[in-house]
Coordinates of C-alpha atoms and ligand atoms in Angstrom, one line a residue:
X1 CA 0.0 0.0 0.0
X2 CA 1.2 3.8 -0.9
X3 CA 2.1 6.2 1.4
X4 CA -1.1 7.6 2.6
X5 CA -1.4 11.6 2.5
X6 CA 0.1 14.2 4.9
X7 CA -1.6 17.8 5.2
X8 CA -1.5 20.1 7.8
X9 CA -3.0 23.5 8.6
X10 CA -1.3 26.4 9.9
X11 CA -1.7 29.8 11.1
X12 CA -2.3 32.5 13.3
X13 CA -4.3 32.1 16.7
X14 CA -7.8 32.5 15.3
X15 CA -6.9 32.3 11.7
X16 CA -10.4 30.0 11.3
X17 CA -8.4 26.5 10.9
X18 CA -11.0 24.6 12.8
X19 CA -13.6 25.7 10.3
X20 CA -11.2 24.3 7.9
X21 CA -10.0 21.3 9.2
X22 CA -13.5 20.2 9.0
X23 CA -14.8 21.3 5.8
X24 CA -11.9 19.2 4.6
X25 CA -11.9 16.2 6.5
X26 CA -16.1 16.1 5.7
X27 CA -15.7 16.4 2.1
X28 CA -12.0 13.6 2.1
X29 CA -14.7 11.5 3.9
X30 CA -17.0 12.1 1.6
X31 CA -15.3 11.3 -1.3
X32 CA -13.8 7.5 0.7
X33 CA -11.1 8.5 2.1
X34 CA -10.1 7.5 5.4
X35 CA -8.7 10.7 7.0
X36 CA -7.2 10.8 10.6
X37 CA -7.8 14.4 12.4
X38 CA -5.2 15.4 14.8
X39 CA -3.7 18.7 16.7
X40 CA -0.4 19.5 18.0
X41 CA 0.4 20.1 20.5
X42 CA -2.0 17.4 22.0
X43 CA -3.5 14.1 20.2
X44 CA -1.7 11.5 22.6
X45 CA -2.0 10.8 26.1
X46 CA 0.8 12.2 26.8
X47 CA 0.8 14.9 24.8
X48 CA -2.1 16.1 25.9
X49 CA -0.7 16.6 29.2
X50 CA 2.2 18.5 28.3
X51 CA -0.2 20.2 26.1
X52 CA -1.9 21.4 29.4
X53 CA 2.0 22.8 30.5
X54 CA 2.2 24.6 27.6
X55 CA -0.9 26.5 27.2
X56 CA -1.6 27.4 30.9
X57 CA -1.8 30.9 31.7
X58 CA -0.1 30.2 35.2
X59 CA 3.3 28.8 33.9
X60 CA 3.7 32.7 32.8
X61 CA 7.4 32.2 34.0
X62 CA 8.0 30.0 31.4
X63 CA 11.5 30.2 29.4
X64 CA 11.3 30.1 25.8
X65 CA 13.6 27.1 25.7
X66 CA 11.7 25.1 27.6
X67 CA 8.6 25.8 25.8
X68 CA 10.2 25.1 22.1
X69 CA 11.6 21.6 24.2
X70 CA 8.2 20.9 24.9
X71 CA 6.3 21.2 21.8
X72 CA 9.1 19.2 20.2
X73 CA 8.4 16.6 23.3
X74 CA 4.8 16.4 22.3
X75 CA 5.6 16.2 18.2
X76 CA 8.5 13.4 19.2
X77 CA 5.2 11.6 20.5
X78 CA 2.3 12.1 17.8
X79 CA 4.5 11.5 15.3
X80 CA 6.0 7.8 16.2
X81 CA 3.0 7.1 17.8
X82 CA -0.2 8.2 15.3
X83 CA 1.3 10.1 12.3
X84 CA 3.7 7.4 10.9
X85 CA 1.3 4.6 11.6
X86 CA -1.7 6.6 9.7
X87 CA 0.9 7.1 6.6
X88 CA 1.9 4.0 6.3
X89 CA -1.7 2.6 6.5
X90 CA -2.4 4.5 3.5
X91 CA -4.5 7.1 5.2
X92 CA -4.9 10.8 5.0
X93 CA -3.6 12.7 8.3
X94 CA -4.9 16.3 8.6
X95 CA -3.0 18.1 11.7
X96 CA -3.9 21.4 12.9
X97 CA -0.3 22.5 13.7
X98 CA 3.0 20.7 13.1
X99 CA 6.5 22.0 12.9
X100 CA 5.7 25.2 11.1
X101 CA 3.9 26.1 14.1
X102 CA 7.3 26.1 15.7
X103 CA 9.6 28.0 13.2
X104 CA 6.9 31.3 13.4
X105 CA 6.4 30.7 16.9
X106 CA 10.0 30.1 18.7
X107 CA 11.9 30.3 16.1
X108 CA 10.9 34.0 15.2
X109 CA 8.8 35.7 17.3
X110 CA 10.7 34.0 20.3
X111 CA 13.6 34.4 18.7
X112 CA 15.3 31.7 19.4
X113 CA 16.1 31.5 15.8
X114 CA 15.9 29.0 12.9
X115 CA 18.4 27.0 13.0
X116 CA 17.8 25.8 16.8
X117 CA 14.2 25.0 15.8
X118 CA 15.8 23.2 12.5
X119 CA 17.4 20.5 14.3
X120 CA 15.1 20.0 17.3
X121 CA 12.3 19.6 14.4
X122 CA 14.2 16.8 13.0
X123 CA 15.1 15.2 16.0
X124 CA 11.2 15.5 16.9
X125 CA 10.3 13.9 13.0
X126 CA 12.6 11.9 12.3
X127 CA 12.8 13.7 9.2
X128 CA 8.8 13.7 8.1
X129 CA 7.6 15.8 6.1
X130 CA 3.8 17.8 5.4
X131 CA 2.9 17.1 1.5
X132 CA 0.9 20.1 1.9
X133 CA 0.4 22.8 4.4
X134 CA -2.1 25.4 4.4
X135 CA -0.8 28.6 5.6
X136 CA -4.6 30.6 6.9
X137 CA -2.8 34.1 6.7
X138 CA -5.2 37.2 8.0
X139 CA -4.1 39.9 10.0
X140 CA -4.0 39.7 13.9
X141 CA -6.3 42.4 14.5
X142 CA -9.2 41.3 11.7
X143 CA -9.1 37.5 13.1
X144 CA -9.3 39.0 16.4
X145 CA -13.0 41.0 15.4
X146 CA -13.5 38.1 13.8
X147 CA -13.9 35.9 16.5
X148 CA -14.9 39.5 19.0
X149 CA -13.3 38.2 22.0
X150 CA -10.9 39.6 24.1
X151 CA -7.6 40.7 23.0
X152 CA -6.2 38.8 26.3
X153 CA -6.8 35.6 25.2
X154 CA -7.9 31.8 26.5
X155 CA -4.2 30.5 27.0
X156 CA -1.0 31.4 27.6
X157 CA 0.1 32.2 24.2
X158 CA -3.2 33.8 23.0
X159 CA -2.3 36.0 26.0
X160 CA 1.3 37.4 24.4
X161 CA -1.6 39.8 22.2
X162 CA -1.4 40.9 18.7
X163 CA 1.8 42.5 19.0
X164 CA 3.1 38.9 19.0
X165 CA 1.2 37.7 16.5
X166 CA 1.9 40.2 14.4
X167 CA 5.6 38.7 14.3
X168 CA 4.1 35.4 14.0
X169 CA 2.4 35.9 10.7
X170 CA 5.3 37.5 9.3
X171 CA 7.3 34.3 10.2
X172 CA 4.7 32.3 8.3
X173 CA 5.0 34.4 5.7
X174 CA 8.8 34.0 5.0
X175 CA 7.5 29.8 5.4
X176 CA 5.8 30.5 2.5
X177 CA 7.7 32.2 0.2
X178 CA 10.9 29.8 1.5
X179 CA 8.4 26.3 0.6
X180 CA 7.0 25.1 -2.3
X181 CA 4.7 22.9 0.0
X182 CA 2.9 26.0 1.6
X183 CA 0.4 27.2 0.2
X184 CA -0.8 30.2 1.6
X185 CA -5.0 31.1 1.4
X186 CA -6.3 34.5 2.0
X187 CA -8.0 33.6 5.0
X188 CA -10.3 36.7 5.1
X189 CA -12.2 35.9 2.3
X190 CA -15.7 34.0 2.8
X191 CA -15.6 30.4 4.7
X192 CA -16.6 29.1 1.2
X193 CA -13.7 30.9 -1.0
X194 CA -11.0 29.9 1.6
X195 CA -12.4 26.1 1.7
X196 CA -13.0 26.3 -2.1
X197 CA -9.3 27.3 -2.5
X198 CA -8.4 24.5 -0.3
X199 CA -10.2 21.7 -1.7
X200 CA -8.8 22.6 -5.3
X201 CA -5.1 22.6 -3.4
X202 CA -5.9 19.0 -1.9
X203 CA -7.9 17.3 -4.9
X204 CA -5.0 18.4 -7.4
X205 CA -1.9 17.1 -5.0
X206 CA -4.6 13.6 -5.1
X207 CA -4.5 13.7 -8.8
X208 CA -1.1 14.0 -9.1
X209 CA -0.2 10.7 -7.1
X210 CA -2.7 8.9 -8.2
Ligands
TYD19 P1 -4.5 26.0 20.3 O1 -5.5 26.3 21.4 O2 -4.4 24.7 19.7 O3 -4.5 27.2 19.3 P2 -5.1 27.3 17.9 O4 -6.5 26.9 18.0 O5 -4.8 28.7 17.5 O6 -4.3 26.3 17.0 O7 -3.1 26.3 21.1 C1 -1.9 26.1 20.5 C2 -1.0 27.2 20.8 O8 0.4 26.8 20.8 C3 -1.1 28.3 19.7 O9 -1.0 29.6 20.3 C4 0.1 28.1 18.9 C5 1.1 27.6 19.8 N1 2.2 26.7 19.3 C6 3.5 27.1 19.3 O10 3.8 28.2 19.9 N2 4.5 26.3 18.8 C7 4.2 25.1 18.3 O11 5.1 24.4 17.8 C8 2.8 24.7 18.2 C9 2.5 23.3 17.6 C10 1.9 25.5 18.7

């Protein structure tokens, strides 16, 4: 059996990936696929847990390093223990977040740089690699009157503000234009524009393999 089909979704907080994630997975289905939904960090037992560490306002004190350790602690787990298993069963994984997530994050709005967050990636991956990633690009303030919460946010990273994310985005942005595999949708056009963008994306990369 082939190598099944490895797409994930990335993007600022509130970028409207959810939405996304299952617009696509519903129509994959659909169309009889078998697709396997995951988010980083999170989608193990374990990772779950040190999803909690990572995304509780409390740990405030928390040093950069250790938080880039710890998403790569979580991505070491999803990835031996679901993603590799899903692929090589021939299924389609979707992930909200993988190791882009990590270069605009830590890498540069931390600022712990690239490189650190190159070879801590491929530690975590053993060298896996999306086949397509969906960068959800809008700008921090519009996502945030999207959604017309709070600009404090519901974790601790929501709670850095749009200043942060600001630097975020534009580190997705040089993802982009660096990798033929992300492929960036304006995500403050209509849920059915973005999706219809994405579906095209996804159903073309099918064609071609097939
Ligand atoms: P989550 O609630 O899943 O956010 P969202 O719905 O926006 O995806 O929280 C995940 C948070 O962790 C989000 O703010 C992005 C951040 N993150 C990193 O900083 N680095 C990473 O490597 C990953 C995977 C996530």
């Amino acid at each position: 059996m082939s190598r099944g089909l490895f797409i994930t979704f990335e993007g600022i907080d509130g970028c409207g990936k959810s939405t996304q994630i299952k617009l696509l997975s519903d129509h994959l289905g659909s169309t009889g696929h078998e697709v396997v939904l995951l988010r980083e960090p999170g989608g193990t037992v374990v990772g779950e847990k040190i999803r909690s560490v990572l995304l509780d306002k409390k740990n405030d004190g928390m040093d950069p390093v250790c938080e880039l350790l710890l998403f790569e602690a979580a991505r070491a787990q999803i990835v031996r223990e679901l993603i590799m298993p899903a692929l090589d069963d021939g299924k389609i994984v979707i992930c909200d977040r993988f190791f882009d997530s990590t270069y605009a994050y830590q890498g540069y709005a931390r600022e712990l740089g690239a490189e650190m967050v190159k070879a801590l990636n491929l530690t975590a991956t053993s060298g896996l690699e999306p086949d397509i990633t969906f960068l959800l690009d809008i700008d921090p303030d519009e996502a945030l009157k999207r959604r017309g919460i709070r600009g404090d946010g519901d974790d601790r990273m929501e709670a850095l503000g749009t200043g942060f994310q600001q630097k975020v985005r534009q580190g997705y942005l040089e993802l982009a234009a660096s990798f033929d595999r992300v492929f960036k949708v304006n995500a403050s056009g209509t849920r059915e524009e973005i999706f219809s963008a994405i579906r095209d994306k996804t159903e073309s990369v099918l064609r071609e393999r097939s």
